[in-house]
Amino acid sequence: MRVLLITSLLLTGVWCSRNTVFVYSRVGGDALLPCSGLVSSDCSLVSWTFYKGADVRYTHEVTEGRVRAESDKSERMSITADCSLRFRDLRVADVGSYICFQDGNSINNVYLSLLAITALSGIPDLQPGGDLVLSCILFSYYDTGSCQPYSTEFSLSWVTEAGAVLPTESRYELISSTRCNITLVTKLRREDNHRKWRCQVNATGNSRAAFQDFTSSFLFQNPSTDQEPTPPSLTVCPEQLHISHIVLCVALPLMVITVGFFTWRRDRDRTKTSAAEIQLQEMS
């Protein structure tokens, strides 16, 4: 009954929280969930609760200023000196609403959302002339992949590594665009090898923005698009080599000659010995 009552309060928004904060991060990243405006700096009076709308799940994560050992997030959570909740190695299951209480009174309602990029292209496509297909998903504090259309707290966009708008070029195409899922298709060029592609949350109001990067690395390249191969050098030990390489180039042939010489001598002696034994046998 108590869980149902709390769930109803969460769904209707009747919490009387002093602050509402939207925090955005990325899957595998870190996040700091603030508990600002505390009446007292005594964290032993602070507790944190977690609510996940899609699963209708409500749990206590922190009580009396300490992370509960029973929490499935306990190894990745900690309380800071100002009673905020610090996360590391974030996972999709962490998405949801976190409420900070002090002495039973709600202080902050923090909504955590996470970004993730999925490459839909095969490895053979990652080469000049191939199509790079990247899907950027925001796992939201609402329901994953189906954000409420009336929310104006954020929007997603594909930008350059510096955060600027992608230039207007025919090789960039958005084939799917929703509030929580945007897919970018790019015709790759040679200069795109090891290039970063960024999906960014454009946040408004009292929120913390984030971005996620994907690096396009070419494992296989079309020879016609690559640089001309450098002809093999006929010099065994070029002058540019390190001194140790030069010593190796000189010593190795000497070693081969020395081993060959002693091998030749051993075989010759064996041949002489065998001939002498044969001769003795014939005489006897």
mmCIF file of C-alpha atoms in Angstrom:
data_model
loop_
_atom_site.group_PDB
_atom_site.id
_atom_site.type_symbol
_atom_site.label_atom_id
_atom_site.label_comp_id
_atom_site.label_asym_id
_atom_site.label_seq_id
_atom_site.Cartn_x
_atom_site.Cartn_y
_atom_site.Cartn_z
ATOM 1 C CA MET A 1 0.000 0.000 0.000
ATOM 2 C CA ARG A 2 2.791 2.402 0.887
ATOM 3 C CA VAL A 3 4.550 1.734 -2.425
ATOM 4 C CA LEU A 4 1.340 2.383 -4.346
ATOM 5 C CA LEU A 5 0.827 5.669 -2.503
ATOM 6 C CA ILE A 6 4.370 6.817 -3.223
ATOM 7 C CA THR A 7 4.023 5.787 -6.863
ATOM 8 C CA SER A 8 0.835 7.825 -7.172
ATOM 9 C CA LEU A 9 2.544 10.861 -5.686
ATOM 10 C CA LEU A 10 5.441 10.507 -8.104
ATOM 11 C CA LEU A 11 3.197 10.167 -11.123
ATOM 12 C CA THR A 12 1.111 13.192 -10.168
ATOM 13 C CA GLY A 13 4.136 15.263 -9.185
ATOM 14 C CA VAL A 14 2.839 15.976 -5.652
ATOM 15 C CA TRP A 15 6.181 16.063 -3.909
ATOM 16 C CA CYS A 16 6.665 19.744 -3.121
ATOM 17 C CA SER A 17 10.352 19.445 -4.001
ATOM 18 C CA ARG A 18 12.204 22.722 -3.748
ATOM 19 C CA ASN A 19 14.305 22.003 -6.825
ATOM 20 C CA THR A 20 13.923 19.921 -9.958
ATOM 21 C CA VAL A 21 17.160 19.109 -11.768
ATOM 22 C CA PHE A 22 17.657 17.254 -15.050
ATOM 23 C CA VAL A 23 21.014 15.477 -15.306
ATOM 24 C CA TYR A 24 22.296 13.990 -18.567
ATOM 25 C CA SER A 25 25.267 11.682 -18.949
ATOM 26 C CA ARG A 26 26.302 8.717 -21.103
ATOM 27 C CA VAL A 27 26.231 4.976 -20.629
ATOM 28 C CA GLY A 28 29.498 4.029 -18.935
ATOM 29 C CA GLY A 29 30.094 7.602 -17.757
ATOM 30 C CA ASP A 30 29.812 9.403 -14.416
ATOM 31 C CA ALA A 31 27.231 11.764 -12.950
ATOM 32 C CA LEU A 32 26.733 13.943 -9.901
ATOM 33 C CA LEU A 33 23.180 14.225 -8.582
ATOM 34 C CA PRO A 34 23.024 17.384 -6.445
ATOM 35 C CA CYS A 35 21.192 17.825 -3.174
ATOM 36 C CA SER A 36 21.323 21.603 -2.917
ATOM 37 C CA GLY A 37 19.475 23.907 -0.526
ATOM 38 C CA LEU A 38 19.930 21.754 2.562
ATOM 39 C CA VAL A 39 18.870 23.244 5.864
ATOM 40 C CA SER A 40 21.743 21.480 7.622
ATOM 41 C CA SER A 41 25.092 20.201 6.369
ATOM 42 C CA ASP A 42 24.643 17.032 8.414
ATOM 43 C CA CYS A 43 24.492 14.256 5.830
ATOM 44 C CA SER A 44 23.337 11.745 8.436
ATOM 45 C CA LEU A 45 19.908 13.372 8.075
ATOM 46 C CA VAL A 46 19.896 12.845 4.306
ATOM 47 C CA SER A 47 18.377 9.953 2.354
ATOM 48 C CA TRP A 48 18.010 9.251 -1.365
ATOM 49 C CA THR A 49 15.267 7.278 -3.078
ATOM 50 C CA PHE A 50 15.025 5.982 -6.643
ATOM 51 C CA TYR A 51 11.975 5.584 -8.837
ATOM 52 C CA LYS A 52 11.976 3.960 -12.285
ATOM 53 C CA GLY A 53 8.785 4.727 -14.173
ATOM 54 C CA ALA A 54 8.926 1.979 -16.785
ATOM 55 C CA ASP A 55 9.281 -0.737 -14.130
ATOM 56 C CA VAL A 56 7.202 1.054 -11.454
ATOM 57 C CA ARG A 57 10.062 0.388 -9.054
ATOM 58 C CA TYR A 58 10.754 2.405 -5.919
ATOM 59 C CA THR A 59 13.825 1.760 -3.757
ATOM 60 C CA HIS A 60 15.842 3.336 -0.948
ATOM 61 C CA GLU A 61 19.407 3.936 -2.111
ATOM 62 C CA VAL A 62 20.771 6.031 0.768
ATOM 63 C CA THR A 63 19.648 6.174 4.394
ATOM 64 C CA GLU A 64 21.162 8.294 7.165
ATOM 65 C CA GLY A 65 23.807 9.553 4.784
ATOM 66 C CA ARG A 66 25.093 6.102 3.826
ATOM 67 C CA VAL A 67 24.650 4.042 0.677
ATOM 68 C CA ARG A 68 22.612 0.967 1.457
ATOM 69 C CA ALA A 69 24.561 -2.261 1.009
ATOM 70 C CA GLU A 70 21.377 -3.907 -0.289
ATOM 71 C CA SER A 71 21.255 -1.539 -3.281
ATOM 72 C CA ASP A 72 22.237 -3.042 -6.622
ATOM 73 C CA LYS A 73 24.065 0.246 -7.277
ATOM 74 C CA SER A 74 25.997 0.325 -3.994
ATOM 75 C CA GLU A 75 29.404 -0.409 -5.544
ATOM 76 C CA ARG A 76 28.990 2.461 -8.005
ATOM 77 C CA MET A 77 27.501 5.110 -5.712
ATOM 78 C CA SER A 78 28.972 7.348 -3.017
ATOM 79 C CA ILE A 79 27.904 10.371 -0.970
ATOM 80 C CA THR A 80 29.936 13.577 -1.324
ATOM 81 C CA ALA A 81 30.737 16.071 1.428
ATOM 82 C CA ASP A 82 27.712 18.192 0.456
ATOM 83 C CA CYS A 83 25.391 15.123 0.540
ATOM 84 C CA SER A 84 25.116 14.874 -3.251
ATOM 85 C CA LEU A 85 24.972 11.437 -4.879
ATOM 86 C CA ARG A 86 27.909 10.506 -7.086
ATOM 87 C CA PHE A 87 27.576 7.806 -9.750
ATOM 88 C CA ARG A 88 30.210 5.998 -11.806
ATOM 89 C CA ASP A 89 30.006 3.437 -14.613
ATOM 90 C CA LEU A 90 26.414 4.391 -15.375
ATOM 91 C CA ARG A 91 24.031 1.809 -16.824
ATOM 92 C CA VAL A 92 20.670 2.000 -18.534
ATOM 93 C CA ALA A 93 19.031 0.526 -15.414
ATOM 94 C CA ASP A 94 20.158 3.634 -13.481
ATOM 95 C CA VAL A 95 17.874 5.914 -15.493
ATOM 96 C CA GLY A 96 15.025 7.354 -13.466
ATOM 97 C CA SER A 97 14.047 9.834 -10.760
ATOM 98 C CA TYR A 98 16.179 10.354 -7.642
ATOM 99 C CA ILE A 99 14.809 12.321 -4.700
ATOM 100 C CA CYS A 100 16.930 13.771 -1.936
ATOM 101 C CA PHE A 101 15.312 14.022 1.503
ATOM 102 C CA GLN A 102 16.554 15.737 4.632
ATOM 103 C CA ASP A 103 14.928 14.795 7.900
ATOM 104 C CA GLY A 104 11.929 13.472 5.952
ATOM 105 C CA ASN A 105 11.449 16.583 3.774
ATOM 106 C CA SER A 106 12.091 16.430 0.018
ATOM 107 C CA ILE A 107 14.878 18.750 -1.115
ATOM 108 C CA ASN A 108 15.723 17.854 -4.716
ATOM 109 C CA ASN A 109 14.051 15.824 -7.431
ATOM 110 C CA VAL A 110 16.761 14.785 -9.899
ATOM 111 C CA TYR A 111 15.881 13.170 -13.252
ATOM 112 C CA LEU A 112 18.745 11.149 -14.746
ATOM 113 C CA SER A 113 18.918 10.355 -18.490
ATOM 114 C CA LEU A 114 21.695 8.587 -20.412
ATOM 115 C CA LEU A 115 23.012 8.762 -23.970
ATOM 116 C CA ALA A 116 24.203 5.791 -26.012
ATOM 117 C CA ILE A 117 25.414 5.482 -29.619
ATOM 118 C CA THR A 118 24.942 2.301 -31.626
ATOM 119 C CA ALA A 119 26.777 1.721 -34.923
ATOM 120 C CA LEU A 120 24.443 0.012 -37.394
ATOM 121 C CA SER A 121 27.132 -0.291 -40.089
ATOM 122 C CA GLY A 122 29.119 -3.451 -40.690
ATOM 123 C CA ILE A 123 32.909 -3.456 -40.484
ATOM 124 C CA PRO A 124 33.307 -3.661 -44.301
ATOM 125 C CA ASP A 125 31.340 -0.382 -44.554
ATOM 126 C CA LEU A 126 33.909 1.474 -42.438
ATOM 127 C CA GLN A 127 36.062 2.620 -45.333
ATOM 128 C CA PRO A 128 36.097 5.519 -47.766
ATOM 129 C CA GLY A 129 32.939 5.376 -49.870
ATOM 130 C CA GLY A 130 31.058 3.300 -47.304
ATOM 131 C CA ASP A 131 27.999 4.384 -45.325
ATOM 132 C CA LEU A 132 28.389 5.043 -41.612
ATOM 133 C CA VAL A 133 25.035 4.612 -39.836
ATOM 134 C CA LEU A 134 24.928 5.807 -36.222
ATOM 135 C CA SER A 135 21.879 5.682 -33.969
ATOM 136 C CA CYS A 136 21.872 7.947 -30.914
ATOM 137 C CA ILE A 137 19.381 7.006 -28.189
ATOM 138 C CA LEU A 138 18.497 8.941 -25.059
ATOM 139 C CA PHE A 139 17.349 6.610 -22.305
ATOM 140 C CA SER A 140 15.071 9.064 -20.556
ATOM 141 C CA TYR A 141 13.576 9.436 -17.125
ATOM 142 C CA TYR A 142 10.207 8.875 -18.788
ATOM 143 C CA ASP A 143 10.177 5.645 -20.786
ATOM 144 C CA THR A 144 13.181 4.503 -22.783
ATOM 145 C CA GLY A 145 12.908 5.609 -26.400
ATOM 146 C CA SER A 146 9.464 7.210 -26.085
ATOM 147 C CA CYS A 147 9.882 10.610 -24.481
ATOM 148 C CA GLN A 148 6.852 12.672 -23.651
ATOM 149 C CA PRO A 149 6.166 15.066 -26.562
ATOM 150 C CA TYR A 150 5.211 17.948 -24.294
ATOM 151 C CA SER A 151 8.588 18.115 -22.553
ATOM 152 C CA THR A 152 10.844 20.951 -23.682
ATOM 153 C CA GLU A 153 13.730 20.234 -21.331
ATOM 154 C CA PHE A 154 16.001 18.793 -24.012
ATOM 155 C CA SER A 155 16.594 17.955 -27.655
ATOM 156 C CA LEU A 156 19.110 15.738 -29.439
ATOM 157 C CA SER A 157 21.393 16.649 -32.315
ATOM 158 C CA TRP A 158 24.444 15.405 -34.199
ATOM 159 C CA VAL A 159 27.291 17.921 -34.080
ATOM 160 C CA THR A 160 30.992 18.191 -34.872
ATOM 161 C CA GLU A 161 33.630 17.168 -32.377
ATOM 162 C CA ALA A 162 33.812 20.815 -31.255
ATOM 163 C CA GLY A 163 30.049 20.939 -30.710
ATOM 164 C CA ALA A 164 29.211 23.002 -33.802
ATOM 165 C CA VAL A 165 26.339 22.254 -36.162
ATOM 166 C CA LEU A 166 27.251 19.799 -38.927
ATOM 167 C CA PRO A 167 27.988 21.590 -42.198
ATOM 168 C CA THR A 168 25.345 21.500 -44.897
ATOM 169 C CA GLU A 169 26.593 18.674 -47.105
ATOM 170 C CA SER A 170 24.787 16.063 -49.117
ATOM 171 C CA ARG A 171 26.732 13.278 -47.442
ATOM 172 C CA TYR A 172 24.985 13.916 -44.101
ATOM 173 C CA GLU A 173 21.456 12.570 -43.792
ATOM 174 C CA LEU A 174 19.086 12.071 -40.871
ATOM 175 C CA ILE A 175 16.963 9.061 -41.772
ATOM 176 C CA SER A 176 15.209 8.853 -38.404
ATOM 177 C CA SER A 177 14.535 11.609 -35.933
ATOM 178 C CA THR A 178 12.451 11.464 -32.766
ATOM 179 C CA ARG A 179 12.854 13.201 -29.454
ATOM 180 C CA CYS A 180 14.883 10.333 -28.023
ATOM 181 C CA ASN A 181 16.374 8.686 -31.096
ATOM 182 C CA ILE A 182 18.177 10.263 -34.037
ATOM 183 C CA THR A 183 20.019 8.292 -36.727
ATOM 184 C CA LEU A 184 22.774 9.794 -38.844
ATOM 185 C CA VAL A 185 23.924 8.357 -42.198
ATOM 186 C CA THR A 186 27.254 9.620 -43.536
ATOM 187 C CA LYS A 187 29.126 8.802 -46.749
ATOM 188 C CA LEU A 188 32.642 8.275 -45.458
ATOM 189 C CA ARG A 189 35.746 9.931 -46.849
ATOM 190 C CA ARG A 190 39.412 9.108 -46.391
ATOM 191 C CA GLU A 191 39.861 11.937 -43.881
ATOM 192 C CA ASP A 192 37.130 10.414 -41.672
ATOM 193 C CA ASN A 193 39.512 7.710 -40.432
ATOM 194 C CA HIS A 194 39.799 8.061 -36.630
ATOM 195 C CA ARG A 195 37.304 10.924 -36.678
ATOM 196 C CA LYS A 196 34.918 11.500 -33.763
ATOM 197 C CA TRP A 197 31.166 11.829 -34.347
ATOM 198 C CA ARG A 198 29.231 13.448 -31.519
ATOM 199 C CA CYS A 199 25.627 13.172 -30.376
ATOM 200 C CA GLN A 200 24.678 15.933 -27.990
ATOM 201 C CA VAL A 201 21.860 16.710 -25.590
ATOM 202 C CA ASN A 202 20.806 20.329 -25.931
ATOM 203 C CA ALA A 203 19.412 21.013 -22.474
ATOM 204 C CA THR A 204 17.380 23.969 -21.260
ATOM 205 C CA GLY A 205 16.494 25.336 -17.859
ATOM 206 C CA ASN A 206 17.983 23.889 -14.695
ATOM 207 C CA SER A 207 19.729 20.935 -16.316
ATOM 208 C CA ARG A 208 23.157 19.516 -17.034
ATOM 209 C CA ALA A 209 23.938 18.662 -20.645
ATOM 210 C CA ALA A 210 26.066 15.805 -21.960
ATOM 211 C CA PHE A 211 27.377 14.269 -25.167
ATOM 212 C CA GLN A 212 28.559 10.911 -26.470
ATOM 213 C CA ASP A 213 31.299 10.320 -29.076
ATOM 214 C CA PHE A 214 31.860 7.575 -31.619
ATOM 215 C CA THR A 215 35.178 7.162 -33.457
ATOM 216 C CA SER A 216 35.138 5.798 -37.008
ATOM 217 C CA SER A 217 38.269 3.674 -37.494
ATOM 218 C CA PHE A 218 38.935 2.031 -40.844
ATOM 219 C CA LEU A 219 40.036 -1.602 -40.543
ATOM 220 C CA PHE A 220 39.894 -2.242 -44.278
ATOM 221 C CA GLN A 221 40.444 0.397 -46.936
ATOM 222 C CA ASN A 222 39.929 0.422 -50.665
ATOM 223 C CA PRO A 223 43.423 0.558 -52.236
ATOM 224 C CA SER A 224 42.182 2.956 -54.899
ATOM 225 C CA THR A 225 41.334 5.542 -52.242
ATOM 226 C CA ASP A 226 44.482 5.186 -50.205
ATOM 227 C CA GLN A 227 47.791 6.876 -50.729
ATOM 228 C CA GLU A 228 50.226 5.368 -53.196
ATOM 229 C CA PRO A 229 52.337 2.701 -51.496
ATOM 230 C CA THR A 230 55.973 3.538 -50.905
ATOM 231 C CA PRO A 231 58.332 1.431 -53.122
ATOM 232 C CA PRO A 232 60.443 -1.010 -51.126
ATOM 233 C CA SER A 233 63.969 0.172 -50.434
ATOM 234 C CA LEU A 234 66.960 -1.808 -51.688
ATOM 235 C CA THR A 235 69.144 -0.543 -48.861
ATOM 236 C CA VAL A 236 69.475 -3.130 -46.147
ATOM 237 C CA CYS A 237 70.417 -0.700 -43.409
ATOM 238 C CA PRO A 238 69.293 2.854 -44.203
ATOM 239 C CA GLU A 239 71.014 5.730 -42.470
ATOM 240 C CA GLN A 240 67.806 6.803 -40.723
ATOM 241 C CA LEU A 241 67.706 3.635 -38.604
ATOM 242 C CA HIS A 242 68.603 3.704 -34.940
ATOM 243 C CA ILE A 243 72.149 2.642 -34.031
ATOM 244 C CA SER A 244 70.847 -0.614 -32.539
ATOM 245 C CA HIS A 245 69.238 -1.447 -35.879
ATOM 246 C CA ILE A 246 72.503 -0.771 -37.673
ATOM 247 C CA VAL A 247 74.388 -3.045 -35.275
ATOM 248 C CA LEU A 248 71.807 -5.749 -35.863
ATOM 249 C CA CYS A 249 72.119 -5.371 -39.631
ATOM 250 C CA VAL A 250 75.892 -5.799 -39.403
ATOM 251 C CA ALA A 251 75.982 -8.516 -36.743
ATOM 252 C CA LEU A 252 73.299 -10.734 -38.222
ATOM 253 C CA PRO A 253 75.108 -11.465 -41.525
ATOM 254 C CA LEU A 254 78.358 -12.122 -39.594
ATOM 255 C CA MET A 255 76.554 -14.594 -37.368
ATOM 256 C CA VAL A 256 75.088 -16.349 -40.390
ATOM 257 C CA ILE A 257 78.521 -16.560 -42.060
ATOM 258 C CA THR A 258 80.164 -17.840 -38.852
ATOM 259 C CA VAL A 259 77.541 -20.516 -38.276
ATOM 260 C CA GLY A 260 77.742 -21.543 -41.933
ATOM 261 C CA PHE A 261 81.535 -21.786 -41.767
ATOM 262 C CA PHE A 262 81.589 -24.047 -38.687
ATOM 263 C CA THR A 263 78.783 -26.153 -40.127
ATOM 264 C CA TRP A 264 80.793 -26.581 -43.326
ATOM 265 C CA ARG A 265 83.915 -27.587 -41.368
ATOM 266 C CA ARG A 266 81.956 -30.094 -39.274
ATOM 267 C CA ASP A 267 80.419 -31.685 -42.362
ATOM 268 C CA ARG A 268 83.848 -31.834 -44.066
ATOM 269 C CA ASP A 269 85.435 -33.534 -41.042
ATOM 270 C CA ARG A 270 82.591 -36.020 -40.917
ATOM 271 C CA THR A 271 83.076 -36.755 -44.606
ATOM 272 C CA LYS A 272 86.825 -37.361 -44.117
ATOM 273 C CA THR A 273 86.190 -39.621 -41.141
ATOM 274 C CA SER A 274 83.615 -41.639 -43.042
ATOM 275 C CA ALA A 275 85.985 -42.014 -46.005
ATOM 276 C CA ALA A 276 88.790 -43.228 -43.701
ATOM 277 C CA GLU A 277 86.521 -45.797 -42.074
ATOM 278 C CA ILE A 278 85.445 -47.116 -45.437
ATOM 279 C CA GLN A 279 89.045 -47.375 -46.544
ATOM 280 C CA LEU A 280 90.012 -49.325 -43.404
ATOM 281 C CA GLN A 281 87.135 -51.723 -43.924
ATOM 282 C CA GLU A 282 88.277 -52.395 -47.502
ATOM 283 C CA MET A 283 91.835 -53.056 -46.372
ATOM 284 C CA SER A 284 90.675 -55.504 -43.741
#
